[in-house]
Amino acid sequence: MMLSLGLEKNGHARYQILCLGAHSDDIEIGCGGTILELLRTRRDLEFHWIVFSAGPERDREALRSADLFLKRAAKKHVAVLNFRTSFFPFDGTKIKECFEALKAKLSPDLILTHTRTDLHQDHRVINQLTWNTWRNHLILEYEIPKYDGDLGAPNLFVPFDRKVCDRKLTYLLNCFKTQRDKQWFTKDTFQGLMRLRGVEANSPGKYAEAFYSRKVVLGF
């Protein structure tokens, strides 16, 4: 049995979504389809999009990708930071300071972040600091396929159709050319996972993205 939950504003003029990614393609891989589906159905969305690690060439890729994924957003704020990839556990103090600065100016309605069981050390740091920073917010954890084999059994799904799936794939493959030499960065990898999650979600459009929802408070 599936239960559908809506997204309600929390006193903001626009519904505010905070997207957090350790690396320049993480947000797009983990929840790009969800973002496109949200923007297809709503016009009141304000996005805060934070990438914590990139580098000169990947900076440009990240900015271009964010521009494409968020082109229908009512408002967007994109920041690409330059923490050292694979060293997040050792740069924890500085990254924590970034989170505290975000907390001081932003109380989002929805936060999209890495899952706590992700075996990549950078991803785990971002997840841990997300939960440490925001204690009264809706947090959904997205998944990223990788060599480590850490995919699990998520409990929340966002269904969408082939058009949204194809748009996500086009943006991903066209924007992140520096990743094309990686054997997992392929159309069939990403499409296959979305199709599998679509089966699990009984998606009418056959595709979906999946998330881990650790805590949800229902208001009546």
mmCIF file of C-alpha atoms in Angstrom:
data_model
loop_
_atom_site.group_PDB
_atom_site.id
_atom_site.type_symbol
_atom_site.label_atom_id
_atom_site.label_comp_id
_atom_site.label_asym_id
_atom_site.label_seq_id
_atom_site.Cartn_x
_atom_site.Cartn_y
_atom_site.Cartn_z
ATOM 1 C CA MET A 1 0.000 0.000 0.000
ATOM 2 C CA MET A 2 1.341 3.414 -0.993
ATOM 3 C CA LEU A 3 0.618 6.599 0.954
ATOM 4 C CA SER A 4 1.056 9.927 -0.865
ATOM 5 C CA LEU A 5 2.280 12.928 1.109
ATOM 6 C CA GLY A 6 2.065 16.504 -0.129
ATOM 7 C CA LEU A 7 4.543 19.338 0.376
ATOM 8 C CA GLU A 8 3.204 22.260 2.380
ATOM 9 C CA LYS A 9 4.776 25.667 2.856
ATOM 10 C CA ASN A 10 6.185 26.530 6.260
ATOM 11 C CA GLY A 11 5.372 30.223 6.380
ATOM 12 C CA HIS A 12 7.539 31.188 3.384
ATOM 13 C CA ALA A 13 6.366 33.125 0.347
ATOM 14 C CA ARG A 14 7.887 30.310 -1.711
ATOM 15 C CA TYR A 15 8.509 26.668 -0.895
ATOM 16 C CA GLN A 16 12.230 26.490 -0.102
ATOM 17 C CA ILE A 17 14.325 23.468 -1.015
ATOM 18 C CA LEU A 18 17.937 23.015 0.070
ATOM 19 C CA CYS A 19 20.001 20.640 -2.102
ATOM 20 C CA LEU A 20 23.331 19.493 -0.676
ATOM 21 C CA GLY A 21 25.956 17.592 -2.654
ATOM 22 C CA ALA A 22 29.500 16.652 -1.715
ATOM 23 C CA HIS A 23 30.637 16.680 -5.356
ATOM 24 C CA SER A 24 29.596 18.474 -8.512
ATOM 25 C CA ASP A 25 27.303 15.759 -9.906
ATOM 26 C CA ASP A 26 25.867 14.255 -6.711
ATOM 27 C CA ILE A 27 22.647 16.257 -6.511
ATOM 28 C CA GLU A 28 21.839 15.589 -10.148
ATOM 29 C CA ILE A 29 22.508 11.841 -9.900
ATOM 30 C CA GLY A 30 20.683 11.417 -6.603
ATOM 31 C CA CYS A 31 17.625 13.614 -7.053
ATOM 32 C CA GLY A 32 17.758 15.292 -10.473
ATOM 33 C CA GLY A 33 14.575 13.588 -11.633
ATOM 34 C CA THR A 34 12.759 14.604 -8.459
ATOM 35 C CA ILE A 35 13.804 18.223 -8.944
ATOM 36 C CA LEU A 36 12.607 18.193 -12.558
ATOM 37 C CA GLU A 37 9.302 16.585 -11.545
ATOM 38 C CA LEU A 38 8.761 19.145 -8.769
ATOM 39 C CA LEU A 39 9.438 21.985 -11.167
ATOM 40 C CA ARG A 40 7.096 20.451 -13.723
ATOM 41 C CA THR A 41 4.222 20.524 -11.262
ATOM 42 C CA ARG A 42 4.925 23.649 -9.166
ATOM 43 C CA ARG A 43 5.950 27.243 -9.812
ATOM 44 C CA ASP A 44 6.533 28.425 -6.223
ATOM 45 C CA LEU A 45 9.852 26.685 -5.619
ATOM 46 C CA GLU A 46 12.970 28.481 -4.399
ATOM 47 C CA PHE A 47 16.150 26.412 -4.506
ATOM 48 C CA HIS A 48 19.348 26.717 -2.491
ATOM 49 C CA TRP A 49 21.889 24.497 -4.266
ATOM 50 C CA ILE A 50 25.221 23.852 -2.517
ATOM 51 C CA VAL A 51 28.089 21.825 -3.993
ATOM 52 C CA PHE A 52 30.973 21.361 -1.569
ATOM 53 C CA SER A 53 33.735 20.096 -3.869
ATOM 54 C CA ALA A 54 34.429 20.673 -7.553
ATOM 55 C CA GLY A 55 37.597 22.205 -9.030
ATOM 56 C CA PRO A 56 38.094 24.597 -11.969
ATOM 57 C CA GLU A 57 36.639 22.500 -14.772
ATOM 58 C CA ARG A 58 34.041 20.793 -12.612
ATOM 59 C CA ASP A 59 33.000 24.215 -11.269
ATOM 60 C CA ARG A 60 31.851 25.134 -14.741
ATOM 61 C CA GLU A 61 30.089 21.810 -15.183
ATOM 62 C CA ALA A 62 28.295 22.195 -11.866
ATOM 63 C CA LEU A 63 27.101 25.717 -12.636
ATOM 64 C CA ARG A 64 25.899 24.767 -16.101
ATOM 65 C CA SER A 65 24.070 21.726 -14.754
ATOM 66 C CA ALA A 66 22.381 23.673 -11.956
ATOM 67 C CA ASP A 67 21.276 26.228 -14.521
ATOM 68 C CA LEU A 68 19.597 23.529 -16.611
ATOM 69 C CA PHE A 69 17.959 21.623 -13.772
ATOM 70 C CA LEU A 70 16.677 24.808 -12.118
ATOM 71 C CA LYS A 71 15.612 26.791 -15.166
ATOM 72 C CA ARG A 72 11.931 26.656 -14.144
ATOM 73 C CA ALA A 73 12.557 27.616 -10.506
ATOM 74 C CA ALA A 74 10.912 30.746 -9.149
ATOM 75 C CA LYS A 75 14.262 31.653 -7.590
ATOM 76 C CA LYS A 76 17.629 29.937 -7.238
ATOM 77 C CA HIS A 77 20.831 30.375 -5.253
ATOM 78 C CA VAL A 78 23.756 28.243 -6.426
ATOM 79 C CA ALA A 79 27.087 27.968 -4.609
ATOM 80 C CA VAL A 80 30.036 25.807 -5.641
ATOM 81 C CA LEU A 81 32.662 25.465 -2.910
ATOM 82 C CA ASN A 82 36.144 24.017 -3.141
ATOM 83 C CA PHE A 83 36.792 21.642 -0.290
ATOM 84 C CA ARG A 84 39.280 18.913 -1.126
ATOM 85 C CA THR A 85 37.614 15.826 -2.592
ATOM 86 C CA SER A 86 37.964 12.665 -0.449
ATOM 87 C CA PHE A 87 39.277 14.672 2.529
ATOM 88 C CA PHE A 88 35.996 15.868 4.059
ATOM 89 C CA PRO A 89 36.487 13.997 7.371
ATOM 90 C CA PHE A 90 39.737 15.928 7.850
ATOM 91 C CA ASP A 91 38.191 19.275 6.846
ATOM 92 C CA GLY A 92 35.209 18.768 9.107
ATOM 93 C CA THR A 93 35.649 21.966 11.128
ATOM 94 C CA LYS A 94 35.597 24.221 8.081
ATOM 95 C CA ILE A 95 32.688 22.367 6.509
ATOM 96 C CA LYS A 96 30.793 22.579 9.804
ATOM 97 C CA GLU A 97 31.315 26.348 9.768
ATOM 98 C CA CYS A 98 29.672 26.470 6.326
ATOM 99 C CA PHE A 99 26.667 24.597 7.682
ATOM 100 C CA GLU A 100 26.388 26.962 10.628
ATOM 101 C CA ALA A 101 26.442 29.935 8.264
ATOM 102 C CA LEU A 102 23.669 28.327 6.203
ATOM 103 C CA LYS A 103 21.629 27.628 9.322
ATOM 104 C CA ALA A 104 21.821 31.271 10.368
ATOM 105 C CA LYS A 105 20.172 32.483 7.180
ATOM 106 C CA LEU A 106 18.079 29.578 5.952
ATOM 107 C CA SER A 107 15.242 27.441 7.314
ATOM 108 C CA PRO A 108 14.222 25.292 4.330
ATOM 109 C CA ASP A 109 10.943 23.427 3.945
ATOM 110 C CA LEU A 110 12.732 20.429 2.423
ATOM 111 C CA ILE A 111 16.370 19.295 2.507
ATOM 112 C CA LEU A 112 17.808 16.819 -0.004
ATOM 113 C CA THR A 113 21.114 15.297 1.090
ATOM 114 C CA HIS A 114 23.263 12.155 0.992
ATOM 115 C CA THR A 115 22.197 9.026 2.838
ATOM 116 C CA ARG A 116 23.904 8.154 6.112
ATOM 117 C CA THR A 117 24.760 4.621 4.927
ATOM 118 C CA ASP A 118 26.709 5.879 1.897
ATOM 119 C CA LEU A 119 30.181 4.358 1.963
ATOM 120 C CA HIS A 120 31.892 7.403 0.444
ATOM 121 C CA GLN A 121 33.448 9.364 3.299
ATOM 122 C CA ASP A 122 32.622 12.791 1.815
ATOM 123 C CA HIS A 123 28.974 11.828 1.394
ATOM 124 C CA ARG A 124 28.703 10.656 4.997
ATOM 125 C CA VAL A 125 30.149 13.903 6.342
ATOM 126 C CA ILE A 126 27.536 15.936 4.474
ATOM 127 C CA ASN A 127 24.757 13.697 5.787
ATOM 128 C CA GLN A 128 25.975 13.870 9.374
ATOM 129 C CA LEU A 129 26.277 17.644 9.312
ATOM 130 C CA THR A 130 22.841 17.970 7.711
ATOM 131 C CA TRP A 131 21.183 16.171 10.602
ATOM 132 C CA ASN A 132 23.370 17.945 13.133
ATOM 133 C CA THR A 133 22.448 21.359 11.743
ATOM 134 C CA TRP A 134 18.701 21.094 11.079
ATOM 135 C CA ARG A 135 16.625 19.391 13.792
ATOM 136 C CA ASN A 136 13.083 20.433 12.850
ATOM 137 C CA HIS A 137 13.016 20.020 9.081
ATOM 138 C CA LEU A 138 11.977 17.474 6.483
ATOM 139 C CA ILE A 139 15.172 15.722 5.354
ATOM 140 C CA LEU A 140 15.204 13.198 2.526
ATOM 141 C CA GLU A 141 18.374 11.243 1.768
ATOM 142 C CA TYR A 142 19.110 10.380 -1.849
ATOM 143 C CA GLU A 143 21.128 7.440 -3.182
ATOM 144 C CA ILE A 144 24.058 7.257 -5.607
ATOM 145 C CA PRO A 145 25.076 4.049 -7.397
ATOM 146 C CA LYS A 146 28.778 3.270 -7.137
ATOM 147 C CA TYR A 147 31.464 0.586 -6.905
ATOM 148 C CA ASP A 148 30.982 0.204 -3.136
ATOM 149 C CA GLY A 149 27.632 -1.525 -3.592
ATOM 150 C CA ASP A 150 25.870 0.403 -0.828
ATOM 151 C CA LEU A 151 22.384 0.654 -2.330
ATOM 152 C CA GLY A 152 19.730 -0.390 0.154
ATOM 153 C CA ALA A 153 15.956 -0.475 0.567
ATOM 154 C CA PRO A 154 14.692 3.130 0.509
ATOM 155 C CA ASN A 155 11.244 3.927 1.869
ATOM 156 C CA LEU A 156 10.124 7.037 -0.017
ATOM 157 C CA PHE A 157 9.679 7.369 -3.775
ATOM 158 C CA VAL A 158 9.068 10.147 -6.290
ATOM 159 C CA PRO A 159 7.537 8.690 -9.472
ATOM 160 C CA PHE A 160 7.819 10.306 -12.899
ATOM 161 C CA ASP A 161 7.576 9.432 -16.575
ATOM 162 C CA ARG A 162 10.041 8.708 -19.363
ATOM 163 C CA LYS A 163 10.241 12.371 -20.408
ATOM 164 C CA VAL A 164 11.555 13.423 -17.001
ATOM 165 C CA CYS A 165 13.908 10.446 -16.938
ATOM 166 C CA ASP A 166 15.304 11.305 -20.380
ATOM 167 C CA ARG A 167 15.738 14.975 -19.487
ATOM 168 C CA LYS A 168 17.724 14.052 -16.394
ATOM 169 C CA LEU A 169 19.935 11.728 -18.425
ATOM 170 C CA THR A 170 20.509 14.318 -21.157
ATOM 171 C CA TYR A 171 21.535 17.006 -18.682
ATOM 172 C CA LEU A 172 23.806 14.624 -16.753
ATOM 173 C CA LEU A 173 25.643 13.219 -19.747
ATOM 174 C CA ASN A 174 25.965 16.548 -21.556
ATOM 175 C CA CYS A 175 27.137 18.575 -18.573
ATOM 176 C CA PHE A 176 29.608 16.291 -16.808
ATOM 177 C CA LYS A 177 32.025 15.426 -19.582
ATOM 178 C CA THR A 178 34.918 15.062 -17.132
ATOM 179 C CA GLN A 179 33.206 11.973 -15.712
ATOM 180 C CA ARG A 180 32.744 10.085 -18.965
ATOM 181 C CA ASP A 181 35.873 7.978 -18.450
ATOM 182 C CA LYS A 182 34.325 6.370 -15.353
ATOM 183 C CA GLN A 183 32.784 3.013 -16.186
ATOM 184 C CA TRP A 184 29.725 3.634 -13.999
ATOM 185 C CA PHE A 185 28.912 7.094 -15.403
ATOM 186 C CA THR A 186 26.661 5.833 -18.195
ATOM 187 C CA LYS A 187 23.100 6.237 -19.358
ATOM 188 C CA ASP A 188 22.161 2.642 -18.623
ATOM 189 C CA THR A 189 23.457 2.853 -15.021
ATOM 190 C CA PHE A 190 21.248 5.799 -14.151
ATOM 191 C CA GLN A 191 18.274 4.703 -16.237
ATOM 192 C CA GLY A 192 18.395 1.193 -14.796
ATOM 193 C CA LEU A 193 18.225 2.442 -11.209
ATOM 194 C CA MET A 194 15.336 4.794 -11.990
ATOM 195 C CA ARG A 195 13.473 1.953 -13.715
ATOM 196 C CA LEU A 196 14.025 -0.375 -10.752
ATOM 197 C CA ARG A 197 12.776 2.239 -8.299
ATOM 198 C CA GLY A 198 9.830 2.828 -10.613
ATOM 199 C CA VAL A 199 8.923 -0.852 -10.297
ATOM 200 C CA GLU A 200 9.173 -0.661 -6.494
ATOM 201 C CA ALA A 201 7.014 2.479 -6.417
ATOM 202 C CA ASN A 202 4.446 1.104 -8.878
ATOM 203 C CA SER A 203 5.084 4.298 -10.850
ATOM 204 C CA PRO A 204 2.469 4.987 -13.569
ATOM 205 C CA GLY A 205 5.268 6.507 -15.670
ATOM 206 C CA LYS A 206 7.549 3.496 -14.978
ATOM 207 C CA TYR A 207 10.403 5.555 -13.435
ATOM 208 C CA ALA A 208 11.152 6.954 -9.995
ATOM 209 C CA GLU A 209 13.865 8.132 -7.637
ATOM 210 C CA ALA A 210 14.095 6.795 -4.123
ATOM 211 C CA PHE A 211 14.964 8.343 -0.778
ATOM 212 C CA TYR A 212 15.444 7.423 2.855
ATOM 213 C CA SER A 213 13.093 9.265 5.183
ATOM 214 C CA ARG A 214 14.462 8.795 8.698
ATOM 215 C CA LYS A 215 11.929 10.967 10.495
ATOM 216 C CA VAL A 216 8.562 12.312 9.359
ATOM 217 C CA VAL A 217 6.097 14.215 11.535
ATOM 218 C CA LEU A 218 2.506 14.218 10.304
ATOM 219 C CA GLY A 219 0.405 17.275 11.113
ATOM 220 C CA PHE A 220 -3.402 17.202 11.007
#
